[in-house]
Each structure stands twice: as C-alpha cells, then as structure tokens.
Amino acid sequence: MSLEYKNPITGQINSSTQSVAGNSVFGVTFSVSNVGGHMEVWNLADLELILTADTYPSQIQLSANTIPINFTKGTGSSFSPDSISLNSDNISSGRRRLGMHVYVHENNTVYQYNILNYETLWDNLSGLTDASAVTYNQYSTVVNNLSTEGQDFINGWTGSTIEGINGATSNDANWTIFYGSDVQITGGTYSSGTSTLDLYNSTGGTISISGITAGGGSGSSGTSGSSGSSGSSGSSGSSGSSGISGTDGSSGSSGSSGSSGSSGSWVSTGSGGAAGS
C-alpha cells in the first residue's frame, strides 16, 4: 500500500483560529508544544528519546523527551506488543513530524528530522493480517511489532541518531544538519593518482572533477623582516686557575778585585834648636 498523505485531524476540532490581543505580552503556545514545524531546543540531548518506564505495558510519557513520539512499550509477549501510534497524516507521531526543523542552541545548528526509506517501510506493512495487521481509524494509525515489517517500521520512529554524533552521518542519521534550501559543499577529497577532486554536497551527492593539473606562477618574494633587539649581557666567567711557579735564577758571577793603593812618602826630620847661652 502506498503512503497516502492527508491533512491531519483529531477528535477535537477548533471552530476558529486562536489569537491574542495586540497588546498582549504572551503567545498562544510554545514551538516545542506543536507537532512538527520549527522548534528551538537548548541541547543536542533534546533531540534524543528515552523509551523506558517503571512497569510494562506502558505508554512512554517522560518529561525528558522534549520532542516525544506516541510509543507504547509492551511486555514482550504476543498479547502485549510494542506499538507506535501515528497521527492521521501518517507522517507524524507525538510531536515529531517528517521534515520538521529544530534549532539547537548548544552548537548553533539547525537539524531536519527524517526516517530513511520511510515509504518503503510503509509499503512493507501492506498485506499484514491477523494480530500483526495495521490498525486504522479516523484519527490515528497503529503499528505493532508482531511482524518483522512492523518492527522495522517502529525502529524507524524510535531511532533518534544525530549527524556528527557517535558516528552517524548525513546518509543514515534521523537528525541531519539543515544547510538551507541551497546545495552547499560540505567537504571533499583529492586523489593525486587519478588527478580527481571529489566534492561532497549537503544533499549527500558527490561532484567529481577530473584532469586537475598542478600549476600557477611563483609568488613574489616577501619583504625582509625588521632587525631583532639586542640580546642581554652574558654572565661573568669563572676565575682562572693559578699559574705554575717560575724556575730559580742562576748565581751571579764574582766581582773583579780592586787595585792596590800607592805607597806613602817619608817626611824629613827637622834640625835641632841652638843651645841657650
């Protein structure tokens, strides 16, 4: 059975659009209270799901799930299976809707919600009968896990992987980075062996450019740098070692002998005085 989209309705129909007075300081609702559309959350963890309860079977209702799905966890028996309840548009459950955008403050990034191969998963539910059959009513569609096809479909909704986290990529994550409506280059690789440049875009496609050759003229020389400042004075060297003692001098030669003095002259003796008369 092919997926037939229809505008969702519920058992409660408003008779008019809700609004507030022009001078009102409050709004009608918060974005995270809506089903799909654009929302704003604080952390990446707000995109994840916690699907546990104290007892089973139990419809998972946890405040930790900022953007929940309508999921019931059974006991595991054939009488109490797991099940996912979709809104009547068949592309939304709880407050999640295929194609919705969520801005995450933690890393300043917008993510888009998607379930890979959703139409194939939906088509595979066709032909299920008896207890594993899909249940429809005017306001909802319920799928249980009593068949492999039902379990695969539920896994699509309970998965909450985020591109760039724990190895998830844009090719397999439920939450993929939204780059806008324009296709953007997100990365690339170059093979020197084949001279081929592969560019990856935001849609998951690859653009290959072959025949790349090296080239380009030499760049101009850069300007000389300014002279560096003078270095600081070096520290004083250590004291030198004492010199070796000199050798003793040779003895001096003896002086020459002095000359002998000249002999003295004899003085003559005076004559005797005359005798007195």
Coordinates of C-alpha atoms in Angstrom, one line a residue:
M1 CA 0.0 0.0 0.0
S2 CA 1.4 3.4 -1.0
L3 CA 1.5 6.1 1.6
E4 CA -1.4 8.4 1.1
Y5 CA -0.8 11.8 2.7
K6 CA -3.7 13.7 4.2
N7 CA -4.0 16.7 6.4
P8 CA -4.2 15.5 10.0
I9 CA -7.3 15.9 12.1
T10 CA -8.0 15.0 15.7
G11 CA -11.1 14.3 17.8
Q12 CA -11.0 17.9 19.0
I13 CA -11.8 20.5 16.2
N14 CA -11.4 24.2 16.9
S15 CA -14.1 26.4 15.4
S16 CA -11.8 29.4 15.0
T17 CA -8.2 30.4 15.0
Q18 CA -6.7 31.2 18.3
S19 CA -5.1 34.5 18.8
V20 CA -4.1 37.1 21.4
A21 CA -4.7 40.8 21.8
G22 CA -2.4 43.1 20.0
N23 CA -1.0 44.5 23.3
S24 CA -0.7 41.0 24.9
V25 CA 2.7 40.0 26.3
F26 CA 2.1 36.3 25.9
G27 CA 1.6 34.0 22.9
V28 CA -0.7 31.2 22.0
T29 CA 1.7 28.3 22.6
F30 CA 5.4 27.3 22.6
S31 CA 7.0 25.9 19.5
V32 CA 8.0 22.7 21.2
S33 CA 4.4 22.1 22.1
N34 CA 3.4 21.9 18.4
V35 CA 3.5 18.8 16.1
G36 CA 6.4 19.3 13.7
G37 CA 7.1 22.7 12.2
H38 CA 10.1 24.6 13.6
M39 CA 11.2 24.3 17.2
E40 CA 14.0 25.6 19.3
V41 CA 15.7 23.5 22.0
W42 CA 18.7 24.0 24.2
N43 CA 20.8 20.8 24.0
L44 CA 21.6 18.1 21.5
A45 CA 20.2 15.7 24.0
D46 CA 16.8 17.3 23.5
L47 CA 16.7 15.5 20.1
E48 CA 17.0 12.1 21.7
L49 CA 14.4 9.7 23.1
I50 CA 14.3 7.8 26.3
L51 CA 11.8 4.9 25.9
T52 CA 11.7 3.2 29.4
A53 CA 9.2 3.0 32.1
D54 CA 8.9 1.6 35.6
T55 CA 6.3 -1.1 34.6
Y56 CA 5.1 -2.5 31.3
P57 CA 3.0 -2.3 29.2
S58 CA 3.2 1.5 29.3
Q59 CA 2.8 4.4 27.0
I60 CA 6.1 6.3 27.4
Q61 CA 5.5 9.6 28.9
L62 CA 8.7 11.2 30.2
S63 CA 9.4 14.9 30.6
A64 CA 12.9 14.1 29.5
N65 CA 11.6 13.6 26.0
T66 CA 11.4 17.2 24.7
I67 CA 10.1 16.1 21.3
P68 CA 8.3 12.8 22.1
I69 CA 6.6 10.1 20.0
N70 CA 3.4 8.2 20.8
F71 CA 5.0 4.9 21.7
T72 CA 3.8 2.1 23.9
K73 CA 6.3 -0.4 25.3
G74 CA 4.8 -3.9 25.8
T75 CA 5.8 -6.8 28.0
G76 CA 7.3 -8.6 25.0
S77 CA 4.6 -11.2 24.7
S78 CA 2.3 -11.7 21.7
F79 CA -0.5 -10.3 23.9
S80 CA 1.4 -7.2 24.8
P81 CA 3.5 -6.0 21.8
D82 CA 5.3 -2.7 21.3
S83 CA 3.4 -0.3 19.2
I84 CA 3.7 3.2 17.6
S85 CA 0.6 5.4 17.1
L86 CA 0.7 7.8 14.2
N87 CA -1.4 10.9 13.7
S88 CA -3.9 10.7 10.9
D89 CA -1.4 12.2 8.4
N90 CA 0.7 9.0 8.8
I91 CA 3.9 11.1 8.8
S92 CA 3.8 12.3 12.4
S93 CA 3.8 10.7 15.9
G94 CA 3.6 12.6 19.2
R95 CA 5.3 15.9 18.4
R96 CA 7.6 14.6 15.7
R97 CA 6.8 15.1 12.0
L98 CA 8.9 14.1 9.0
G99 CA 10.7 17.2 7.6
M100 CA 10.5 19.3 10.8
H101 CA 13.3 21.6 11.7
V102 CA 14.8 22.1 15.2
Y103 CA 17.4 24.7 16.1
V104 CA 19.8 23.5 18.8
H105 CA 21.4 26.3 20.9
E106 CA 24.2 24.2 22.2
N107 CA 26.0 24.1 18.8
N108 CA 24.1 26.8 17.0
T109 CA 22.9 24.3 14.3
V110 CA 19.5 23.6 12.7
Y111 CA 18.6 19.9 12.2
Q112 CA 15.9 18.3 10.0
Y113 CA 14.0 15.2 11.1
N114 CA 13.7 12.3 8.7
I115 CA 13.3 8.5 8.6
L116 CA 15.3 6.8 5.9
N117 CA 13.3 4.9 3.3
Y118 CA 10.1 5.8 5.0
E119 CA 7.8 5.0 2.1
T120 CA 9.5 1.6 1.7
L121 CA 9.0 0.8 5.3
W122 CA 5.3 1.9 5.0
D123 CA 4.8 -0.1 1.8
N124 CA 6.2 -3.2 3.6
L125 CA 3.3 -3.1 6.1
S126 CA 0.9 -3.9 3.2
G127 CA -0.6 -7.4 3.5
L128 CA -0.1 -7.9 7.2
T129 CA -3.0 -9.7 8.7
D130 CA -4.4 -11.0 12.0
A131 CA -2.7 -9.8 15.1
S132 CA 0.2 -8.1 13.2
A133 CA -2.2 -6.1 11.0
V134 CA -2.1 -2.3 11.0
T135 CA -5.0 -0.7 12.8
Y136 CA -6.6 2.4 11.3
N137 CA -9.2 4.8 12.4
Q138 CA -10.2 8.4 11.5
Y139 CA -7.7 10.0 13.8
S140 CA -4.7 7.6 14.0
T141 CA -2.8 4.6 12.7
V142 CA -1.3 2.0 15.0
V143 CA 1.5 -0.4 14.0
N144 CA 2.7 -3.2 16.3
N145 CA 5.9 -5.2 16.3
L146 CA 4.4 -8.7 15.9
S147 CA 5.9 -8.9 12.5
T148 CA 9.4 -8.2 11.1
E149 CA 7.9 -5.4 8.9
G150 CA 6.1 -3.9 11.9
Q151 CA 9.3 -4.0 14.0
D152 CA 11.3 -2.3 11.2
F153 CA 8.7 0.4 10.9
I154 CA 8.8 1.0 14.7
N155 CA 12.6 1.1 14.7
G156 CA 12.4 4.0 12.2
W157 CA 10.4 6.1 14.7
T158 CA 12.3 5.1 17.9
G159 CA 15.7 5.8 16.3
S160 CA 17.0 9.3 17.1
T161 CA 20.5 9.4 15.7
I162 CA 22.1 12.8 15.1
E163 CA 24.5 13.6 12.2
G164 CA 28.1 14.0 13.6
I165 CA 27.3 12.3 16.9
N166 CA 28.5 8.8 17.7
G167 CA 29.5 8.1 14.1
A168 CA 26.1 9.0 12.5
T169 CA 26.4 10.7 9.1
S170 CA 24.0 12.5 6.8
N171 CA 23.4 9.2 5.0
D172 CA 22.0 7.4 8.0
A173 CA 21.0 9.8 10.7
N174 CA 17.4 10.7 11.7
W175 CA 18.5 14.3 12.5
T176 CA 20.6 15.7 9.7
I177 CA 22.2 19.2 9.6
F178 CA 20.0 21.5 7.6
Y179 CA 22.1 23.8 5.4
G180 CA 19.2 25.7 3.8
S181 CA 17.4 25.2 0.5
D182 CA 20.6 25.9 -1.5
V183 CA 23.0 23.0 -2.1
Q184 CA 26.3 23.6 -0.4
I185 CA 29.7 21.9 -0.5
T186 CA 30.4 20.3 2.8
G187 CA 33.7 18.5 2.2
G188 CA 35.9 16.8 -0.4
T189 CA 38.9 14.6 -1.1
Y190 CA 41.6 14.7 -3.8
S191 CA 43.3 11.7 -5.4
S192 CA 46.8 12.5 -6.8
G193 CA 46.9 9.2 -8.5
T194 CA 43.9 10.0 -10.7
S195 CA 44.1 13.8 -10.5
T196 CA 40.4 13.8 -9.4
L197 CA 38.8 16.0 -6.8
D198 CA 35.6 14.7 -5.2
L199 CA 33.3 17.3 -3.6
Y200 CA 30.5 16.3 -1.2
N201 CA 27.4 18.5 -1.0
S202 CA 24.7 19.0 1.6
T203 CA 22.3 16.6 -0.1
G204 CA 24.6 13.7 0.1
G205 CA 25.7 13.9 -3.5
T206 CA 29.2 13.9 -4.9
I207 CA 30.7 16.1 -7.6
S208 CA 33.8 14.7 -9.3
I209 CA 36.3 17.0 -11.1
S210 CA 39.0 15.2 -13.1
G211 CA 42.0 16.2 -15.0
I212 CA 43.4 18.6 -12.4
T213 CA 47.0 19.7 -13.1
A214 CA 49.4 21.5 -10.9
G215 CA 50.4 25.0 -12.0
G216 CA 50.5 28.6 -11.1
G217 CA 53.4 31.0 -11.2
S218 CA 55.8 31.6 -8.4
G219 CA 54.7 34.1 -5.8
S220 CA 56.6 37.3 -5.2
S221 CA 59.3 37.4 -2.6
G222 CA 58.3 38.6 0.8
T223 CA 59.7 41.7 2.4
S224 CA 62.6 41.5 4.8
G225 CA 61.8 41.3 8.5
S226 CA 62.8 44.0 10.9
S227 CA 66.1 43.7 12.9
G228 CA 65.8 41.9 16.2
S229 CA 66.5 43.6 19.5
S230 CA 69.9 43.3 21.2
G231 CA 70.5 40.3 23.5
S232 CA 71.1 40.7 27.2
S233 CA 74.7 40.7 28.6
G234 CA 76.2 37.4 29.4
S235 CA 77.1 36.3 32.9
S236 CA 80.7 36.7 34.2
G237 CA 83.1 33.8 33.6
S238 CA 84.6 31.7 36.4
S239 CA 88.1 32.7 37.9
G240 CA 91.2 31.3 36.1
S241 CA 93.5 28.7 37.8
S242 CA 96.8 29.8 39.5
G243 CA 99.9 29.9 37.2
I244 CA 102.9 27.5 37.8
S245 CA 105.9 28.7 39.9
G246 CA 108.9 30.1 37.9
T247 CA 112.4 28.4 37.9
D248 CA 115.2 29.7 40.3
G249 CA 117.6 32.2 38.7
S250 CA 121.4 31.4 38.1
S251 CA 124.0 32.6 40.6
G252 CA 125.7 35.9 39.8
S253 CA 129.5 36.0 38.8
S254 CA 132.1 37.2 41.3
G255 CA 133.2 40.9 41.1
S256 CA 136.8 41.9 39.9
S257 CA 139.4 42.6 42.6
G258 CA 140.1 46.2 43.4
S259 CA 143.6 47.9 42.5
S260 CA 146.3 48.2 45.2
G261 CA 146.9 51.7 46.8
S262 CA 150.1 53.8 46.2
S263 CA 153.0 53.7 48.9
G264 CA 153.2 56.8 51.2
S265 CA 156.4 59.3 51.1
W266 CA 158.8 59.7 54.1
V267 CA 158.8 63.1 56.0
S268 CA 162.2 64.6 56.8
T269 CA 163.2 65.1 60.4
G270 CA 163.7 68.8 61.5
S271 CA 167.2 70.2 62.7
G272 CA 167.7 70.6 66.5
G273 CA 167.4 74.1 68.1
A274 CA 170.5 76.2 69.2
A275 CA 171.7 75.8 72.7
G276 CA 171.0 78.7 75.0
S277 CA 173.7 80.9 76.1

